[in-house]
XYZ file of C-alpha atoms in Angstrom:
722
model
C 47.454 57.082 -67.942
C 46.074 54.173 -65.931
C 43.837 54.294 -62.874
C 42.451 51.694 -60.481
C 38.678 51.315 -60.346
C 36.253 49.183 -58.328
C 37.110 45.789 -56.890
C 35.164 42.674 -55.928
C 35.703 39.168 -54.623
C 35.792 36.354 -57.155
C 36.303 33.508 -54.701
C 35.789 33.458 -50.953
C 38.087 31.855 -48.359
C 39.357 28.458 -49.508
C 42.088 26.039 -48.617
C 44.543 27.820 -50.949
C 48.255 27.521 -50.555
C 50.627 25.327 -52.409
C 52.414 22.318 -51.187
C 55.296 20.038 -51.928
C 55.202 17.575 -54.744
C 55.603 19.942 -57.665
C 51.997 21.118 -57.896
C 51.287 24.803 -58.462
C 50.127 26.699 -55.368
C 47.793 29.083 -57.211
C 47.768 29.911 -60.932
C 45.362 31.861 -63.082
C 44.867 31.495 -66.838
C 42.348 33.076 -69.248
C 39.218 31.053 -70.026
C 37.354 30.400 -73.302
C 36.160 34.023 -73.456
C 37.084 37.344 -71.869
C 34.599 36.885 -68.991
C 36.029 33.528 -67.851
C 39.213 32.594 -65.984
C 40.693 29.254 -64.941
C 42.050 28.936 -61.395
C 44.409 26.047 -60.630
C 45.026 25.603 -56.916
C 46.787 23.307 -54.463
C 47.956 21.033 -57.254
C 44.649 19.201 -57.044
C 41.782 21.123 -58.634
C 40.921 23.573 -61.417
C 37.884 25.875 -61.256
C 36.294 27.877 -64.077
C 34.959 31.259 -62.883
C 32.606 33.687 -64.591
C 33.924 37.115 -63.631
C 30.807 39.229 -64.222
C 28.679 36.930 -62.034
C 31.496 36.248 -59.564
C 30.736 32.555 -59.367
C 32.284 29.235 -60.408
C 30.851 27.446 -63.434
C 32.661 24.153 -62.996
C 35.333 22.405 -60.982
C 37.554 19.446 -61.923
C 40.012 17.644 -59.668
C 42.453 14.769 -60.047
C 42.097 11.726 -57.814
C 44.180 11.350 -54.670
C 47.767 10.426 -55.268
C 47.903 12.607 -58.396
C 49.159 16.207 -58.562
C 48.577 18.857 -61.223
C 52.128 19.893 -62.083
C 51.363 22.871 -64.314
C 48.422 25.296 -64.639
C 45.320 24.170 -66.524
C 44.838 26.102 -69.791
C 42.105 26.442 -72.395
C 42.470 25.512 -76.055
C 40.785 28.541 -77.606
C 40.268 26.776 -80.934
C 38.383 23.746 -79.562
C 37.187 25.169 -76.199
C 38.773 22.175 -74.466
C 40.807 22.240 -71.267
C 44.336 20.857 -71.022
C 46.154 19.739 -67.890
C 49.279 17.813 -66.978
C 49.474 15.779 -63.796
C 52.465 13.908 -62.396
C 54.746 15.757 -64.882
C 54.061 13.486 -67.881
C 50.341 12.610 -68.013
C 48.358 14.841 -70.392
C 44.580 15.232 -69.877
C 42.100 16.899 -72.253
C 38.395 17.416 -71.485
C 35.383 19.616 -72.219
C 32.879 21.546 -70.109
C 30.380 18.715 -69.986
C 32.937 16.204 -68.685
C 32.508 15.823 -64.929
C 34.992 13.048 -64.150
C 38.558 14.023 -64.973
C 39.714 10.427 -64.543
C 37.641 9.469 -67.611
C 38.963 12.308 -69.776
C 41.349 11.796 -72.693
C 44.754 10.665 -71.443
C 48.185 10.545 -73.075
C 51.466 9.734 -71.353
C 54.422 11.725 -72.666
C 58.066 10.693 -72.761
C 59.443 13.779 -70.953
C 58.432 16.064 -68.105
C 56.347 19.128 -68.987
C 57.214 22.516 -67.479
C 54.199 24.473 -68.721
C 51.557 24.695 -71.447
C 50.915 28.065 -73.106
C 47.738 28.602 -75.097
C 47.338 31.424 -77.614
C 44.012 32.515 -79.178
C 45.377 32.248 -82.737
C 48.480 30.107 -82.337
C 47.130 27.079 -80.496
C 48.614 25.407 -77.386
C 52.398 25.124 -77.059
C 53.995 22.601 -74.683
C 57.298 23.582 -73.049
C 59.267 20.669 -71.589
C 61.662 20.954 -68.658
C 64.527 20.196 -71.020
C 63.752 23.312 -73.093
C 62.117 21.584 -76.065
C 58.859 22.997 -77.445
C 56.094 21.117 -79.267
C 52.667 22.092 -80.520
C 49.828 20.130 -78.931
C 48.796 18.656 -82.282
C 52.306 17.315 -82.890
C 52.346 15.705 -79.444
C 48.955 14.059 -79.884
C 50.105 12.456 -83.134
C 52.949 10.684 -81.306
C 52.802 11.131 -77.494
C 55.852 8.903 -76.935
C 58.072 10.750 -79.414
C 61.586 11.483 -78.230
C 61.968 14.922 -76.634
C 65.442 16.441 -76.796
C 67.122 18.053 -73.786
C 68.400 21.492 -74.802
C 69.212 23.080 -71.436
C 71.099 20.468 -69.457
C 71.748 21.519 -65.822
C 69.680 24.705 -66.297
C 66.390 25.289 -64.458
C 63.543 27.177 -66.135
C 62.476 30.192 -64.050
C 59.802 31.823 -66.231
C 58.142 31.378 -69.610
C 55.691 33.277 -71.779
C 54.063 32.932 -75.192
C 53.169 35.766 -77.584
C 51.975 36.350 -81.144
C 54.190 38.227 -83.583
C 52.135 38.697 -86.723
C 50.784 35.236 -87.542
C 53.540 33.336 -85.753
C 53.678 32.276 -82.092
C 56.844 33.123 -80.170
C 57.825 31.386 -76.956
C 60.292 32.969 -74.529
C 61.704 31.401 -71.378
C 64.479 32.203 -68.926
C 66.748 29.735 -67.130
C 69.271 29.850 -64.312
C 72.493 27.911 -63.761
C 74.865 28.576 -60.885
C 73.707 32.181 -60.532
C 73.860 32.917 -64.269
C 70.672 33.653 -66.217
C 69.912 32.791 -69.844
C 67.109 33.777 -72.232
C 65.732 31.515 -74.967
C 63.545 32.728 -77.841
C 61.866 30.229 -80.124
C 59.435 30.306 -83.009
C 58.007 26.763 -82.908
C 56.856 26.885 -86.548
C 60.467 27.489 -87.645
C 61.995 25.066 -85.115
C 64.785 27.501 -84.354
C 65.967 28.240 -80.803
C 68.037 31.343 -80.036
C 69.992 31.452 -76.787
C 71.210 34.584 -74.998
C 73.050 35.211 -71.752
C 71.946 37.980 -69.406
C 74.541 40.445 -68.236
C 75.473 39.468 -64.683
C 75.325 41.979 -61.842
C 75.800 40.742 -58.281
C 73.741 43.599 -56.864
C 70.861 43.068 -59.290
C 69.923 39.396 -59.399
C 66.635 38.791 -61.282
C 63.739 37.584 -59.112
C 60.898 37.504 -61.622
C 60.309 38.267 -65.302
C 57.642 39.412 -67.715
C 57.766 40.457 -71.374
C 55.926 41.890 -74.358
C 56.649 42.108 -78.088
C 56.470 45.337 -80.091
C 57.728 45.952 -83.631
C 59.708 42.718 -83.975
C 61.448 43.363 -80.638
C 61.057 41.450 -77.389
C 61.081 43.681 -74.311
C 62.042 41.547 -71.321
C 61.451 43.160 -67.918
C 63.325 41.891 -64.843
C 62.386 42.656 -61.263
C 65.736 42.429 -59.481
C 66.988 41.989 -55.947
C 68.031 45.651 -55.650
C 64.326 46.663 -55.871
C 64.622 47.985 -59.409
C 63.110 47.018 -62.751
C 65.527 46.475 -65.634
C 64.768 46.305 -69.336
C 66.346 43.968 -71.894
C 65.691 44.428 -75.628
C 65.962 41.340 -77.862
C 65.424 41.703 -81.632
C 63.536 38.801 -83.202
C 66.049 37.222 -85.569
C 65.287 35.609 -88.864
C 65.810 31.872 -89.135
C 69.270 30.985 -90.409
C 71.148 27.748 -90.825
C 74.370 29.128 -89.366
C 75.360 28.380 -85.773
C 75.369 31.540 -83.740
C 77.580 32.460 -80.844
C 75.955 32.982 -77.460
C 75.186 36.701 -77.298
C 75.345 38.604 -73.996
C 72.359 40.871 -73.379
C 72.888 44.083 -71.402
C 70.298 45.289 -68.906
C 69.259 48.921 -68.737
C 67.682 50.425 -65.616
C 64.012 51.216 -66.202
C 62.581 52.020 -62.744
C 63.703 52.422 -59.159
C 60.807 51.214 -57.035
C 60.222 53.870 -54.418
C 56.949 54.773 -52.716
C 56.605 57.867 -50.495
C 60.366 58.038 -50.177
C 60.717 54.421 -49.028
C 61.891 51.407 -51.005
C 59.187 49.101 -52.379
C 60.300 45.474 -52.361
C 58.493 44.031 -55.362
C 57.325 40.417 -55.433
C 55.565 40.306 -58.813
C 55.132 42.438 -61.921
C 52.883 42.310 -65.003
C 52.707 44.257 -68.254
C 49.540 46.290 -68.765
C 50.498 47.831 -72.124
C 53.648 49.118 -73.815
C 53.711 52.159 -71.489
C 52.487 50.755 -68.152
C 53.419 47.982 -65.753
C 51.966 46.952 -62.393
C 54.137 45.902 -59.462
C 52.936 44.130 -56.332
C 55.195 44.592 -53.328
C 55.630 45.701 -49.757
C 57.453 48.218 -47.585
C 59.200 46.597 -44.605
C 58.649 48.200 -41.216
C 60.883 47.241 -38.270
C 59.018 45.030 -35.821
C 55.792 45.182 -37.835
C 54.204 43.386 -40.752
C 55.201 44.961 -44.101
C 52.613 47.181 -45.749
C 51.718 45.784 -49.161
C 50.746 47.849 -52.180
C 49.549 47.447 -55.743
C 51.347 50.084 -57.821
C 51.051 51.185 -61.448
C 54.092 52.699 -63.160
C 54.429 54.655 -66.385
C 57.510 53.251 -68.118
C 57.446 55.907 -70.841
C 57.987 58.728 -68.352
C 59.360 56.510 -65.534
C 56.876 57.743 -62.949
C 54.566 56.187 -60.365
C 51.024 56.487 -61.707
C 48.996 55.322 -58.698
C 49.243 53.049 -55.691
C 46.830 51.457 -53.259
C 47.505 49.771 -49.952
C 46.300 46.187 -49.475
C 45.855 46.029 -45.688
C 45.033 42.318 -45.466
C 48.253 41.220 -47.164
C 48.768 39.227 -50.354
C 50.334 35.980 -51.540
C 52.841 37.884 -53.687
C 51.211 36.746 -56.946
C 49.626 39.076 -59.514
C 47.825 38.365 -62.801
C 46.427 40.756 -65.387
C 43.777 39.941 -68.037
C 41.273 42.092 -69.920
C 41.907 45.283 -67.886
C 41.541 43.449 -64.596
C 44.073 42.601 -61.893
C 43.717 39.317 -60.026
C 45.402 38.807 -56.652
C 44.944 37.153 -53.280
C 43.955 39.807 -50.739
C 43.835 38.273 -47.296
C 42.234 34.905 -47.986
C 40.050 35.811 -50.962
C 40.731 35.978 -54.694
C 40.104 39.615 -55.560
C 39.541 41.339 -58.901
C 40.573 44.987 -59.240
C 39.486 46.698 -62.435
C 41.458 49.502 -64.046
C 41.101 51.863 -66.978
C 43.665 53.056 -69.485
C 43.943 56.281 -71.450
C 46.494 57.723 -73.810
C 49.761 58.220 -71.972
C 50.667 61.888 -71.528
C 53.158 63.798 -69.439
C 50.366 65.631 -67.606
C 48.751 62.358 -66.591
C 52.113 60.836 -65.686
C 52.905 63.585 -63.163
C 49.335 63.685 -61.820
C 48.391 67.089 -63.264
C 45.521 65.941 -65.477
C 42.308 67.585 -64.260
C 40.134 64.521 -64.771
C 42.484 62.146 -62.983
C 40.750 60.487 -60.055
C 41.836 58.355 -57.138
C 39.641 55.355 -56.513
C 39.366 53.682 -53.137
C 40.042 49.958 -53.360
C 40.099 49.280 -49.632
C 36.538 47.913 -49.746
C 36.431 44.366 -51.057
C 32.871 43.348 -51.866
C 31.810 39.731 -51.551
C 28.789 39.376 -53.802
C 28.224 35.791 -52.741
C 27.271 36.750 -49.187
C 26.038 40.330 -49.797
C 27.301 41.181 -46.320
C 30.379 43.273 -47.159
C 28.098 45.493 -49.234
C 26.343 46.460 -46.023
C 29.681 47.339 -44.429
C 30.570 49.651 -47.311
C 27.316 51.605 -46.972
C 26.757 51.158 -43.250
C 25.601 54.769 -42.881
C 22.689 54.264 -45.253
C 19.285 52.868 -44.397
C 18.517 49.161 -44.771
C 16.223 49.883 -47.720
C 18.994 51.748 -49.514
C 21.319 48.833 -48.915
C 18.911 46.363 -50.512
C 18.246 48.635 -53.486
C 21.953 49.307 -54.035
C 22.856 45.637 -53.794
C 20.033 44.589 -56.092
C 20.961 47.269 -58.626
C 24.611 46.239 -58.580
C 23.742 42.588 -58.940
C 21.441 43.298 -61.867
C 24.266 45.099 -63.643
C 26.544 42.099 -63.079
C 23.975 39.461 -63.967
C 23.135 40.333 -67.571
C 23.289 36.833 -68.941
C 21.829 35.757 -72.218
C 20.353 32.655 -70.598
C 17.966 34.644 -68.418
C 17.431 37.647 -70.647
C 14.947 35.768 -72.736
C 13.127 34.160 -69.797
C 10.683 36.616 -68.176
C 9.953 35.832 -64.547
C 13.273 34.054 -63.968
C 15.295 35.396 -61.054
C 18.991 36.108 -61.444
C 21.421 34.689 -58.895
C 21.683 38.030 -57.100
C 17.906 38.468 -56.942
C 17.478 34.921 -55.658
C 20.050 35.450 -52.903
C 18.369 38.676 -51.833
C 14.999 36.919 -51.722
C 16.352 34.062 -49.597
C 18.478 36.289 -47.371
C 16.029 36.429 -44.427
C 13.312 34.084 -45.700
C 11.568 31.575 -43.439
C 12.283 27.861 -43.779
C 8.958 27.360 -45.569
C 9.736 29.983 -48.237
C 13.298 28.707 -48.438
C 12.210 25.118 -49.081
C 9.721 26.157 -51.773
C 12.260 28.304 -53.636
C 14.922 25.597 -53.459
C 12.485 22.957 -54.727
C 11.736 25.207 -57.715
C 15.437 25.715 -58.304
C 16.328 22.014 -58.101
C 13.369 21.058 -60.283
C 14.801 23.023 -63.201
C 16.313 21.199 -66.131
C 20.104 20.854 -65.760
C 22.038 23.791 -67.213
C 25.789 24.506 -67.241
C 25.491 27.056 -64.415
C 22.738 25.462 -62.295
C 25.227 23.580 -60.138
C 27.217 26.746 -59.449
C 23.986 28.643 -58.681
C 23.034 26.070 -56.067
C 26.553 26.366 -54.660
C 26.013 30.125 -54.241
C 22.718 29.454 -52.435
C 24.412 27.004 -50.064
C 27.142 29.574 -49.370
C 24.474 32.191 -48.596
C 22.792 29.761 -46.174
C 26.041 29.005 -44.355
C 26.760 32.727 -44.027
C 23.327 33.178 -42.496
C 24.127 30.371 -40.041
C 27.270 32.230 -39.004
C 25.335 35.443 -38.408
C 22.556 33.740 -36.495
C 23.757 30.822 -34.311
C 20.168 29.704 -33.710
C 19.489 29.311 -37.423
C 20.452 26.027 -39.070
C 18.329 24.508 -41.907
C 19.676 20.986 -41.406
C 17.186 19.092 -43.586
C 17.497 21.601 -46.441
C 21.289 21.407 -46.521
C 21.264 17.605 -46.373
C 18.750 17.388 -49.220
C 20.798 19.720 -51.427
C 24.037 17.797 -50.881
C 22.332 14.425 -51.405
C 20.566 15.379 -54.631
C 23.202 17.575 -56.296
C 26.785 16.872 -57.350
C 28.340 19.735 -55.443
C 31.987 20.100 -54.467
C 33.862 21.603 -51.537
C 35.113 24.524 -53.636
C 31.536 25.549 -54.526
C 30.557 25.868 -50.838
C 33.766 25.895 -48.749
C 32.079 26.970 -45.492
C 29.467 24.207 -45.479
C 31.592 21.573 -43.733
C 32.989 24.168 -41.319
C 29.463 25.073 -40.204
C 28.482 21.391 -40.052
C 31.440 20.723 -37.732
C 30.421 23.605 -35.481
C 26.820 22.352 -35.359
C 28.009 18.712 -34.977
C 25.829 17.707 -37.928
C 27.402 14.286 -38.327
C 25.017 13.089 -41.028
C 25.799 16.069 -43.276
C 29.540 15.596 -42.722
C 29.161 11.930 -43.638
C 27.406 12.826 -46.897
C 30.008 15.476 -47.790
C 32.919 13.115 -47.141
C 31.372 10.480 -49.381
C 30.403 12.824 -52.227
C 32.774 15.822 -52.398
C 35.803 15.097 -54.631
C 37.987 18.033 -53.519
C 37.900 18.193 -49.712
C 41.129 19.685 -48.309
C 43.186 17.296 -46.205
C 42.932 19.676 -43.266
C 39.143 19.316 -43.291
C 39.343 15.526 -43.664
C 41.586 15.393 -40.603
C 39.246 17.680 -38.633
C 36.334 15.328 -39.356
C 38.376 12.251 -38.408
C 39.438 13.804 -35.107
C 35.871 14.888 -34.331
C 34.452 11.409 -35.061
C 37.045 9.639 -32.923
C 36.461 12.001 -29.989
C 32.696 11.384 -29.800
C 31.415 8.939 -27.198
C 29.437 5.865 -28.226
C 26.523 6.903 -25.987
C 26.251 10.244 -27.784
C 26.288 8.567 -31.204
C 23.436 6.182 -30.370
C 20.972 9.080 -30.518
C 22.345 10.535 -33.780
C 20.795 9.866 -37.169
C 23.562 8.368 -39.344
C 23.475 6.287 -42.517
C 24.678 2.830 -41.428
C 24.607 1.108 -44.833
C 28.395 1.070 -45.145
C 28.951 -0.841 -41.874
C 25.840 -2.731 -40.795
C 26.508 -5.758 -43.018
C 29.790 -6.766 -41.381
C 29.912 -5.166 -37.909
C 29.049 -7.487 -35.011
C 25.906 -6.041 -33.428
C 25.110 -7.007 -29.809
C 21.568 -7.812 -28.761
C 21.005 -8.767 -25.127
C 24.671 -9.621 -24.624
C 24.595 -12.017 -27.595
C 26.580 -11.313 -30.740
C 24.842 -11.814 -34.048
C 27.425 -12.044 -36.847
C 26.044 -11.069 -40.227
C 29.148 -11.942 -42.204
C 29.763 -15.405 -43.695
C 33.173 -17.057 -43.721
C 34.177 -18.100 -47.202
C 36.823 -20.316 -48.741
C 37.345 -22.222 -45.480
C 39.118 -19.298 -43.802
C 39.343 -19.619 -40.052
C 41.316 -18.130 -37.232
C 42.942 -21.487 -36.521
C 44.287 -21.603 -40.080
C 45.723 -18.136 -39.632
C 47.481 -19.166 -36.425
C 48.858 -22.318 -38.046
C 50.328 -20.260 -40.840
C 51.933 -17.936 -38.317
C 53.261 -20.855 -36.247
C 52.326 -18.707 -33.300
C 49.411 -18.917 -30.899
C 47.631 -15.672 -30.180
C 46.525 -15.171 -26.579
C 42.773 -15.174 -26.052
C 42.825 -11.627 -24.716
C 44.264 -10.281 -27.941
C 42.039 -12.405 -30.147
C 39.145 -10.179 -29.209
C 40.840 -7.346 -31.097
C 40.226 -9.124 -34.366
C 36.860 -10.722 -33.471
C 34.826 -7.713 -32.324
C 34.796 -4.204 -33.677
C 36.585 -1.707 -31.401
C 34.017 1.010 -32.218
C 30.251 1.096 -32.340
C 28.150 0.819 -35.459
C 27.530 4.573 -35.756
C 31.187 5.512 -35.335
C 32.198 2.817 -37.824
C 29.886 4.327 -40.447
C 31.409 7.777 -39.877
C 34.972 6.455 -40.086
C 34.067 4.666 -43.330
C 33.078 8.040 -44.787
C 36.541 9.377 -43.924
C 38.142 6.379 -45.647
C 36.205 7.256 -48.818
C 37.385 10.882 -48.907
C 40.086 11.540 -51.569
C 43.412 12.813 -50.275
C 47.062 13.331 -51.123
C 49.518 11.684 -48.743
C 51.905 14.643 -48.782
C 49.206 17.015 -47.527
C 47.474 14.638 -45.088
C 50.536 13.212 -43.337
C 51.442 16.399 -41.359
C 47.898 16.573 -39.951
C 47.823 12.895 -38.917
C 50.990 13.455 -36.882
C 48.917 15.716 -34.616
C 46.279 13.059 -33.926
C 46.182 12.269 -30.179
C 47.766 8.903 -29.324
C 44.573 7.455 -27.848
C 42.593 8.296 -30.987
C 45.389 7.040 -33.260
C 45.382 3.630 -31.526
C 41.591 3.405 -31.718
C 41.632 4.241 -35.424
C 44.383 1.690 -36.083
C 42.389 -0.984 -34.194
C 39.416 -0.289 -36.430
C 41.538 -0.431 -39.596
C 43.033 -3.727 -38.402
C 39.521 -5.059 -37.789
C 38.494 -4.101 -41.341
C 41.653 -5.657 -42.745
C 40.870 -8.991 -41.022
C 37.265 -8.861 -42.251
C 38.369 -8.241 -45.841
C 40.817 -11.141 -45.669
C 38.024 -13.507 -44.691
C 36.327 -12.973 -48.056
C 37.296 -14.679 -51.292
C 37.155 -11.390 -53.207
C 38.465 -9.293 -50.273
C 35.349 -7.117 -50.558
C 33.200 -6.082 -47.635
C 29.414 -6.322 -48.057
C 27.221 -3.255 -47.923
C 26.818 0.069 -49.703
C 29.898 2.354 -49.815
C 31.901 -0.074 -47.705
C 35.670 0.556 -47.599
C 37.801 -1.283 -50.145
C 40.894 -3.277 -49.242
C 43.067 -0.653 -50.979
C 41.550 2.186 -48.960
C 42.063 0.264 -45.727
C 45.680 -0.581 -46.522
C 46.496 2.975 -47.665
C 45.096 4.534 -44.489
C 46.779 1.931 -42.294
C 50.181 2.618 -43.873
C 49.644 6.374 -43.688
C 48.652 6.233 -40.012
C 51.647 4.051 -39.131
C 53.962 6.451 -40.991
C 52.556 9.430 -39.103
C 52.387 7.800 -35.644
C 55.159 5.192 -35.781
C 57.252 6.628 -32.925
C 54.182 7.023 -30.712
C 52.974 3.493 -31.462
C 56.342 1.941 -30.624
C 56.645 3.808 -27.321
C 53.114 3.200 -26.015
C 52.522 -0.083 -24.120
C 48.837 0.014 -25.162
C 49.819 -0.408 -28.796
C 52.236 -3.298 -28.286
C 49.690 -6.131 -28.609
C 47.968 -4.406 -31.534
C 51.207 -4.004 -33.496
C 52.193 -7.589 -32.686
C 48.868 -8.994 -33.913
C 49.006 -6.817 -37.007
C 52.513 -8.034 -37.761
C 51.493 -11.690 -37.361
C 48.437 -11.306 -39.551
C 50.334 -9.527 -42.332
C 53.062 -12.186 -42.160
C 50.411 -14.884 -42.545
C 48.983 -13.106 -45.574
C 52.429 -12.832 -47.154
C 53.015 -16.545 -46.665
C 49.609 -17.408 -48.081
C 50.141 -15.384 -51.253
C 53.655 -16.753 -51.535
C 52.188 -20.265 -51.683
C 49.693 -19.109 -54.319
C 52.529 -17.735 -56.435
C 54.138 -21.184 -56.482
C 51.141 -22.681 -58.319
C 50.533 -19.633 -60.519
C 51.853 -21.427 -63.607
C 49.544 -24.407 -63.085
C 46.538 -22.138 -62.569
C 47.274 -20.282 -65.810
C 47.497 -23.614 -67.648
C 44.083 -24.584 -66.284
C 42.696 -21.275 -67.452
C 44.129 -21.857 -70.934
C 42.580 -25.314 -71.117
C 39.192 -23.897 -70.152
C 39.385 -21.456 -73.065
C 40.260 -24.260 -75.511
C 37.428 -26.509 -74.357
C 34.200 -26.384 -76.388
C 31.401 -24.757 -74.445
C 28.800 -27.421 -75.384
C 30.955 -30.436 -74.567
C 30.551 -32.098 -71.181
C 33.450 -34.064 -69.779
C 35.201 -35.024 -66.579
C 38.959 -34.559 -66.579
C 41.597 -35.340 -63.989
C 44.609 -33.034 -64.082
C 47.670 -33.867 -62.048
C 49.612 -30.890 -60.715
C 53.268 -31.821 -60.167
């Protein structure tokens, strides 16, 4: 039998959700040991979680413009992590590597569908064309030719298993409504193809499989709300060409719960006798009720079921006797136990069979849901229960041998209602510790606890403490997802500025929210706000007593007159002011510069920018145009100052804003002069670089002569450029 046990939250509310561009929405893979899992989300970031402590140990993200196109996996032999972004770029890194952009990189010759990693068999790479390679073989020759074995077929599911000492890879494909199954033993380089029996009323929606006694059992969750079974014997390698064999499907289960049909969305294998199905029961005019169900395939009975009232994403994973699913907006772990399958247990007649309530989802990071579960107990009982539970979950070897060291749970309980003085002292002790692999994640848990306290008590906000933590520690958005939300509510502009400049994985929705908030603030309000001005003060024109003091220096003889000559067009004096003076104040410019530094993916940011009010969009475009002119005045197109925007960042944001607001800009009279001036300036730049291209050959010749010349010889030479 199998029974559901306790549940807890592994990750709190996050951006979640997938998006276009080929990146996975949410995928879970096992980590280096049984207590670790790897979460790949939004096509941008991968996070390593420790299940027993319910906290992240590390987070890695690709830079903006790149998308993780298959789930990140662990190489169990080397304890390295493997990812593929943009379909063909392979990345390999270790725990201590913080910057994914500096990790090992190899560009492959074909698009990767998925990487499967086995504890004994090593990583296997499945390409979209159906070819399979071991990771070691790929690293020897990354640009080797990859054959296309499944032309016009699309891979729907894949899985890797061990049969004895040999890895076996299975994947299913679909072509014009027909489904095919491929079985391959990579070590033998032999691919067997089968065709699934076609039934119009039972079209497969998802697959899973397991191998027992040299036989592959493929399970199909079909459109008629039933589970079918397909048995595939593992064939020996032969040199003879085989005919395409048609596999028949046999009905295994009809999914029915309390007399009503259960429309399954995902299924996983628990063992050879049990499967779990995640699905819902439609109700007319109401949201479907969703359930996690466990079925006994040996006796074809429903073992247990639990309602998930907050809804799910339709995805289900199963590792080490734990289910992982999205319940509401949190990643939830539901534990289960297995016993020997018997008829008495299957029909619910076993005396010791119990029903466990999984409706309470405990968030150990905040320790608040624990109070809800035991709301009828006294406050002292709550603290003792929470501390006891946390101690059970915090048995880590790193603290076991250090008497006097608080666990994460004990530290959170101590800081829960502490004064600012006690809070500062404890945090100073924590941040003074020598760096350890989990120190960063521990600090992230503390920040999350502080933000939860801010939500409970609107008058409480430790501004200086939060700013100091973010400034001195390399945190990320995923470690403390509510921090920027609270900062927006409190209008803590300085903290938002720091987060935008330092966090590598801020969701595009949050970046847009910050941009909109900055543009909506009045200049008078910003004058009294403490903001770091280092990114803007070196090139913004600052007014003192109605006199402008320009801190920038014109280089290379650039002047506005030259620009107008190149355009063959005179710019009216009224519009010249757009390029001469900054359209925003110094404080707002520094905040907007922080937004320009925040990583993003165009696909995800563009829909949000379309909602930017027209007045704010024009103001932002004026500022970007001002920065563009300032960069063009410099020989190296670099603005002075610390964390100043680069020319690439300015151009990217300008193009993105014009793409999002093009119709609005064209229709508004207020934007006419701005677009005209921008067009003239860009045209002048194009002409200037066109002239430079004409003498490119001569400049290269001069460079070659300089290399040939002896460094100690002094001479004067006259070179005639024809």
